[in-house]
Amino acid sequence: MMRVLAVCLCIAVLSAGGASFAFADDGKPPKELVEELSKVAHDGFLTVKNPQGQTIVKPEDAKKLKFPIINYEEREKAVARGYLSATAKWCGLKWEQDYFKPYVKSLQVEHGKKWTPHQYAYAEVLHGVAMGVETREKKGEKCSDAEKKRVAALAKK
């Protein structure tokens, strides 16, 4: 179900355009990018519908889910991982198996039952939004062998 949500939000982000940002040497995305994508993900997360036409987040729950749903550090991780997943996909690597699933697993290990299902879902949606933006940025470019090796070395971390 969250995959449908992420796809819908990615389409919205891709069609809306977006700015290009350079990541810092430490691999962290710029704060402006994290904030911009976090807001897009939050707004879409509250209103997007599943294939049956029902909103994913119930109206009574939406009122409780004030921005931000997760802290800045976790949003930063979601955006960074989304960009990494997009680059892996662009390079022909198994992005879902080697980049997305380990990210979700790390959230579960770190947060366990402390997070609500909405927090997990939001982190996944934000990952998808970031992935969509980077996919658009890389459109028409070719992944070099050096980039593929660099990204492959980051798998499952």
Coordinates of N, CA and C in Angstrom, one line a residue:
M1 N 0.8 -1.2 0.0 CA 0.0 0.0 0.0 C 0.9 1.3 0.0
M2 N 1.9 1.3 0.8 CA 2.8 2.5 0.8 C 3.5 2.6 -0.5
R3 N 3.8 1.6 -1.2 CA 4.4 1.7 -2.5 C 3.6 2.5 -3.4
V4 N 2.2 2.2 -3.5 CA 1.3 3.0 -4.3 C 1.4 4.5 -3.9
L5 N 1.4 4.7 -2.6 CA 1.5 6.1 -2.1 C 2.8 6.8 -2.6
A6 N 3.9 6.1 -2.5 CA 5.1 6.7 -2.9 C 5.2 6.9 -4.4
V7 N 4.6 6.0 -5.2 CA 4.6 6.2 -6.6 C 3.7 7.5 -6.9
C8 N 2.6 7.6 -6.3 CA 1.7 8.8 -6.6 C 2.5 10.1 -6.2
L9 N 3.1 10.1 -5.1 CA 3.9 11.3 -4.7 C 5.0 11.6 -5.6
C10 N 5.7 10.5 -6.0 CA 6.8 10.7 -7.0 C 6.3 11.4 -8.3
I11 N 5.2 10.9 -8.8 CA 4.7 11.5 -10.0 C 4.3 12.9 -9.8
A12 N 3.8 13.3 -8.6 CA 3.5 14.7 -8.3 C 4.7 15.5 -8.3
V13 N 5.8 15.0 -7.7 CA 7.0 15.8 -7.6 C 7.7 15.9 -8.9
L14 N 7.7 14.8 -9.7 CA 8.3 14.9 -11.0 C 7.6 15.8 -11.9
S15 N 6.3 15.9 -11.8 CA 5.6 16.8 -12.7 C 5.6 18.3 -12.2
A16 N 5.9 18.5 -10.9 CA 6.0 19.8 -10.4 C 7.3 20.5 -10.6
G17 N 8.3 19.7 -11.0 CA 9.6 20.3 -11.2 C 10.4 20.2 -9.8
G18 N 11.4 21.0 -9.7 CA 12.2 21.0 -8.5 C 13.6 21.5 -8.7
A19 N 14.2 21.8 -7.6 CA 15.5 22.4 -7.7 C 16.6 21.3 -7.6
S20 N 17.8 21.7 -8.2 CA 18.9 20.8 -8.1 C 19.8 21.2 -6.9
F21 N 20.2 20.3 -6.1 CA 21.0 20.6 -4.9 C 22.2 19.7 -4.9
A22 N 23.3 20.3 -4.4 CA 24.5 19.5 -4.2 C 24.6 19.0 -2.7
F23 N 25.0 17.8 -2.6 CA 25.1 17.2 -1.2 C 26.5 17.6 -0.7
A24 N 26.5 17.7 0.6 CA 27.8 18.0 1.3 C 28.8 16.8 1.2
D25 N 30.0 17.1 1.5 CA 31.0 16.0 1.4 C 30.7 14.9 2.3
D26 N 30.0 15.1 3.4 CA 29.7 14.0 4.3 C 28.5 13.2 3.9
G27 N 28.0 13.5 2.7 CA 26.8 12.7 2.1 C 25.5 13.2 2.6
K28 N 25.4 14.3 3.4 CA 24.2 14.8 3.9 C 23.6 15.7 2.9
P29 N 22.3 15.6 2.7 CA 21.6 16.6 1.8 C 21.5 17.9 2.4
P30 N 21.4 19.0 1.6 CA 21.3 20.3 2.1 C 19.9 20.5 2.9
K31 N 20.0 21.3 3.9 CA 18.8 21.5 4.8 C 17.6 21.9 3.9
E32 N 17.8 22.8 3.0 CA 16.7 23.3 2.2 C 16.0 22.2 1.4
L33 N 16.8 21.3 0.9 CA 16.3 20.1 0.2 C 15.4 19.3 1.1
V34 N 16.0 19.0 2.3 CA 15.3 18.1 3.2 C 13.9 18.8 3.6
E35 N 14.0 20.0 3.9 CA 12.7 20.7 4.3 C 11.7 20.8 3.1
E36 N 12.2 21.1 1.9 CA 11.3 21.1 0.8 C 10.6 19.8 0.5
L37 N 11.4 18.7 0.4 CA 10.9 17.4 0.1 C 10.0 16.9 1.3
S38 N 10.4 17.2 2.5 CA 9.6 16.8 3.7 C 8.2 17.3 3.6
K39 N 8.1 18.6 3.3 CA 6.8 19.2 3.2 C 6.0 18.6 2.0
V40 N 6.6 18.4 0.9 CA 5.9 17.8 -0.2 C 5.4 16.4 0.2
A41 N 6.2 15.6 0.8 CA 5.8 14.3 1.2 C 4.7 14.4 2.3
H42 N 4.8 15.3 3.2 CA 3.8 15.4 4.2 C 2.4 15.8 3.6
D43 N 2.4 16.8 2.8 CA 1.2 17.2 2.2 C 0.5 16.1 1.3
G44 N 1.3 15.5 0.6 CA 0.8 14.4 -0.3 C 0.4 13.2 0.6
F45 N 1.1 12.9 1.6 CA 0.9 11.8 2.5 C -0.5 11.9 3.1
L46 N -0.9 13.1 3.4 CA -2.2 13.3 4.1 C -3.4 13.2 3.1
T47 N -3.2 13.4 1.8 CA -4.3 13.4 0.9 C -4.3 12.4 -0.2
V48 N -3.3 11.6 -0.4 CA -3.2 10.7 -1.5 C -4.2 9.5 -1.2
K49 N -4.6 8.9 -2.3 CA -5.6 7.8 -2.2 C -5.0 6.5 -2.8
N50 N -5.5 5.4 -2.2 CA -5.1 4.1 -2.7 C -5.8 3.8 -4.0
P51 N -5.5 2.7 -4.6 CA -6.2 2.3 -5.9 C -7.7 2.2 -5.7
Q52 N -8.2 2.0 -4.5 CA -9.7 1.8 -4.3 C -10.3 3.2 -4.1
G53 N -9.5 4.3 -4.2 CA -10.1 5.6 -4.0 C -10.2 6.1 -2.6
Q54 N -9.7 5.4 -1.6 CA -9.7 5.7 -0.2 C -8.4 6.4 0.2
T55 N -8.6 7.5 1.0 CA -7.4 8.1 1.5 C -6.6 7.1 2.4
I56 N -5.3 7.2 2.3 CA -4.4 6.3 3.1 C -4.5 6.6 4.5
V57 N -4.5 7.9 4.8 CA -4.6 8.4 6.2 C -6.0 8.9 6.4
K58 N -6.6 8.3 7.4 CA -8.0 8.7 7.7 C -8.1 10.1 8.2
P59 N -9.2 10.8 7.8 CA -9.3 12.2 8.2 C -9.1 12.5 9.6
E60 N -9.6 11.7 10.5 CA -9.4 11.9 11.9 C -7.9 11.8 12.4
D61 N -7.2 10.9 11.6 CA -5.7 10.8 11.9 C -4.9 11.9 11.3
A62 N -5.4 12.4 10.2 CA -4.7 13.5 9.5 C -4.6 14.8 10.4
K63 N -5.6 15.0 11.2 CA -5.6 16.2 12.1 C -4.5 16.1 13.1
K64 N -4.2 14.8 13.5 CA -3.2 14.6 14.5 C -1.7 14.6 14.0
L65 N -1.6 14.4 12.7 CA -0.3 14.3 12.1 C 0.3 15.6 11.6
K66 N 0.7 16.4 12.6 CA 1.3 17.7 12.3 C 2.7 17.6 11.8
F67 N 3.0 18.5 10.9 CA 4.4 18.5 10.3 C 5.4 19.0 11.4
P68 N 6.5 18.4 11.6 CA 7.0 17.2 10.9 C 6.6 15.9 11.7
I69 N 6.3 14.9 11.0 CA 5.9 13.6 11.6 C 7.1 12.9 12.2
I70 N 8.2 13.1 11.6 CA 9.5 12.5 12.2 C 10.5 13.6 12.4
N71 N 11.5 13.4 13.2 CA 12.5 14.5 13.4 C 13.4 14.8 12.2
Y72 N 14.1 15.9 12.3 CA 14.9 16.3 11.1 C 15.9 15.2 10.8
E73 N 16.6 14.7 11.7 CA 17.7 13.7 11.4 C 17.1 12.5 10.6
E74 N 15.9 12.0 11.0 CA 15.3 10.9 10.2 C 14.8 11.4 8.9
R75 N 14.4 12.6 8.7 CA 14.0 13.1 7.4 C 15.2 13.2 6.5
E76 N 16.3 13.7 7.1 CA 17.6 13.8 6.4 C 18.0 12.4 5.9
K77 N 18.0 11.4 6.7 CA 18.3 10.1 6.3 C 17.4 9.6 5.2
A78 N 16.1 9.8 5.3 CA 15.2 9.4 4.2 C 15.5 10.0 2.9
V79 N 15.8 11.3 2.9 CA 16.2 12.0 1.7 C 17.5 11.5 1.1
A80 N 18.5 11.3 1.9 CA 19.8 10.8 1.5 C 19.6 9.4 0.9
R81 N 18.9 8.6 1.6 CA 18.7 7.2 1.1 C 17.9 7.2 -0.2
G82 N 16.9 8.1 -0.3 CA 16.1 8.1 -1.5 C 17.0 8.5 -2.7
Y83 N 17.9 9.4 -2.5 CA 18.8 9.8 -3.6 C 19.8 8.7 -3.9
L84 N 20.2 8.0 -2.9 CA 21.1 6.8 -3.2 C 20.3 5.7 -3.9
S85 N 19.1 5.5 -3.5 CA 18.3 4.4 -4.2 C 18.1 4.8 -5.7
A86 N 17.8 6.1 -5.9 CA 17.6 6.5 -7.3 C 18.9 6.3 -8.1
T87 N 20.0 6.7 -7.5 CA 21.3 6.5 -8.2 C 21.6 5.0 -8.5
A88 N 21.3 4.2 -7.5 CA 21.4 2.7 -7.7 C 20.6 2.2 -8.9
K89 N 19.3 2.7 -8.9 CA 18.4 2.3 -10.0 C 18.9 2.8 -11.3
W90 N 19.4 4.0 -11.4 CA 20.0 4.6 -12.6 C 21.2 3.8 -13.1
C91 N 21.9 3.3 -12.2 CA 23.1 2.5 -12.5 C 22.8 1.0 -12.8
G92 N 21.5 0.6 -12.7 CA 21.1 -0.7 -13.0 C 21.3 -1.7 -11.9
L93 N 21.5 -1.2 -10.7 CA 21.6 -2.0 -9.5 C 20.3 -2.3 -8.9
K94 N 20.3 -3.3 -8.0 CA 19.0 -3.8 -7.4 C 18.7 -2.8 -6.3
W95 N 18.1 -1.7 -6.6 CA 17.8 -0.6 -5.6 C 16.9 -1.0 -4.5
E96 N 15.8 -1.8 -4.8 CA 14.9 -2.1 -3.8 C 15.5 -3.1 -2.8
Q97 N 16.1 -4.1 -3.3 CA 16.6 -5.2 -2.5 C 17.9 -4.7 -1.7
D98 N 18.7 -4.0 -2.3 CA 20.0 -3.6 -1.7 C 20.1 -2.3 -1.1
Y99 N 19.1 -1.4 -1.3 CA 19.1 0.0 -0.8 C 17.9 0.3 0.0
F100 N 16.7 0.1 -0.6 CA 15.5 0.4 0.1 C 15.1 -0.5 1.3
K101 N 15.1 -1.8 1.0 CA 14.8 -2.7 2.1 C 15.7 -2.7 3.3
P102 N 17.0 -2.5 3.1 CA 17.9 -2.4 4.3 C 17.6 -1.1 5.0
Y103 N 17.2 0.0 4.3 CA 16.9 1.2 5.0 C 15.6 1.0 5.9
V104 N 14.6 0.4 5.3 CA 13.4 0.1 6.1 C 13.7 -0.8 7.3
K105 N 14.5 -1.8 7.1 CA 14.9 -2.6 8.2 C 15.7 -1.9 9.3
S106 N 16.6 -0.9 8.9 CA 17.3 -0.1 9.9 C 16.3 0.7 10.7
L107 N 15.3 1.2 10.1 CA 14.3 2.0 10.8 C 13.6 1.1 11.9
Q108 N 13.3 -0.1 11.5 CA 12.6 -1.0 12.4 C 13.5 -1.4 13.6
V109 N 14.8 -1.6 13.3 CA 15.7 -1.9 14.3 C 15.9 -0.7 15.3
E110 N 16.0 0.5 14.7 CA 16.3 1.6 15.5 C 15.1 2.1 16.3
H111 N 13.9 2.0 15.7 CA 12.7 2.6 16.4 C 11.8 1.6 16.9
G112 N 11.8 0.4 16.5 CA 11.0 -0.6 17.0 C 9.5 -0.2 17.1
K113 N 9.0 -0.4 18.3 CA 7.6 0.0 18.6 C 7.4 1.4 19.0
K114 N 8.5 2.2 19.1 CA 8.4 3.6 19.5 C 7.7 4.4 18.4
W115 N 7.9 4.0 17.2 CA 7.3 4.7 16.1 C 5.9 4.2 15.8
T116 N 5.0 5.0 15.3 CA 3.7 4.6 14.9 C 3.8 4.1 13.4
P117 N 2.8 3.4 12.9 CA 2.7 3.0 11.5 C 2.8 4.2 10.6
H118 N 2.2 5.4 11.0 CA 2.3 6.6 10.2 C 3.7 7.1 10.1
Q119 N 4.5 7.0 11.1 CA 5.8 7.5 11.0 C 6.7 6.6 10.1
Y120 N 6.5 5.3 10.2 CA 7.2 4.4 9.2 C 6.8 4.7 7.8
A121 N 5.5 4.8 7.6 CA 5.0 5.1 6.2 C 5.5 6.4 5.7
Y122 N 5.5 7.4 6.5 CA 6.0 8.8 6.1 C 7.4 8.7 5.7
A123 N 8.3 8.0 6.5 CA 9.7 7.9 6.1 C 9.8 7.2 4.8
E124 N 9.0 6.2 4.5 CA 9.1 5.5 3.2 C 8.6 6.4 2.1
V125 N 7.6 7.2 2.3 CA 7.1 8.1 1.3 C 8.1 9.2 1.0
L126 N 8.7 9.7 2.1 CA 9.8 10.7 1.9 C 10.9 10.2 1.1
H127 N 11.3 8.9 1.4 CA 12.3 8.2 0.6 C 11.9 8.2 -0.9
G128 N 10.7 7.9 -1.2 CA 10.2 7.8 -2.5 C 10.1 9.1 -3.2
V129 N 9.8 10.2 -2.5 CA 9.7 11.5 -3.1 C 11.2 11.9 -3.5
A130 N 12.1 11.7 -2.6 CA 13.5 12.0 -2.9 C 14.0 11.2 -4.1
M131 N 13.7 10.0 -4.1 CA 14.1 9.1 -5.2 C 13.5 9.6 -6.5
G132 N 12.3 10.0 -6.5 CA 11.6 10.6 -7.7 C 12.3 11.8 -8.2
V133 N 12.7 12.7 -7.3 CA 13.4 13.9 -7.7 C 14.7 13.6 -8.4
E134 N 15.5 12.7 -7.7 CA 16.8 12.4 -8.3 C 16.7 11.6 -9.6
T135 N 15.7 10.8 -9.7 CA 15.5 10.1 -11.0 C 15.3 11.1 -12.1
R136 N 14.5 12.1 -11.8 CA 14.3 13.1 -12.8 C 15.6 13.9 -13.2
E137 N 16.4 14.1 -12.2 CA 17.6 14.9 -12.4 C 18.6 14.1 -13.2
K138 N 18.6 12.8 -13.1 CA 19.5 11.9 -13.9 C 19.0 11.5 -15.2
K139 N 17.8 11.8 -15.5 CA 17.2 11.4 -16.8 C 18.1 11.9 -18.0
G140 N 18.3 11.0 -18.9 CA 19.1 11.3 -20.0 C 20.6 11.2 -19.8
E141 N 21.1 11.0 -18.6 CA 22.5 10.8 -18.3 C 22.8 9.3 -18.2
K142 N 24.1 9.0 -18.3 CA 24.5 7.6 -18.3 C 25.4 7.4 -17.0
C143 N 25.1 6.3 -16.3 CA 25.9 6.0 -15.1 C 27.3 5.5 -15.6
S144 N 28.3 6.1 -15.1 CA 29.7 5.6 -15.4 C 30.0 4.3 -14.6
D145 N 31.0 3.6 -15.0 CA 31.5 2.5 -14.3 C 31.9 2.8 -12.9
A146 N 32.6 4.0 -12.8 CA 33.1 4.4 -11.5 C 32.0 4.7 -10.6
E147 N 30.9 5.4 -11.1 CA 29.8 5.7 -10.2 C 29.1 4.4 -9.8
K148 N 28.9 3.5 -10.7 CA 28.3 2.2 -10.4 C 29.0 1.5 -9.3
K149 N 30.4 1.5 -9.4 CA 31.2 0.8 -8.3 C 31.0 1.6 -7.0
R150 N 31.0 2.9 -7.0 CA 30.9 3.7 -5.8 C 29.6 3.4 -5.1
V151 N 28.5 3.4 -5.9 CA 27.2 3.2 -5.4 C 27.0 1.7 -4.9
A152 N 27.6 0.8 -5.6 CA 27.5 -0.6 -5.2 C 28.2 -0.9 -3.9
A153 N 29.2 -0.1 -3.6 CA 30.0 -0.2 -2.4 C 29.1 0.2 -1.2
L154 N 28.1 1.0 -1.4 CA 27.3 1.6 -0.4 C 26.0 0.7 -0.1
A155 N 25.9 -0.4 -0.9 CA 24.7 -1.2 -0.7 C 24.7 -1.8 0.7
K156 N 23.4 -1.9 1.2 CA 23.1 -2.5 2.5 C 23.8 -1.8 3.7
K157 N 24.3 -0.6 3.5 CA 24.9 0.1 4.6 C 23.8 0.9 5.3

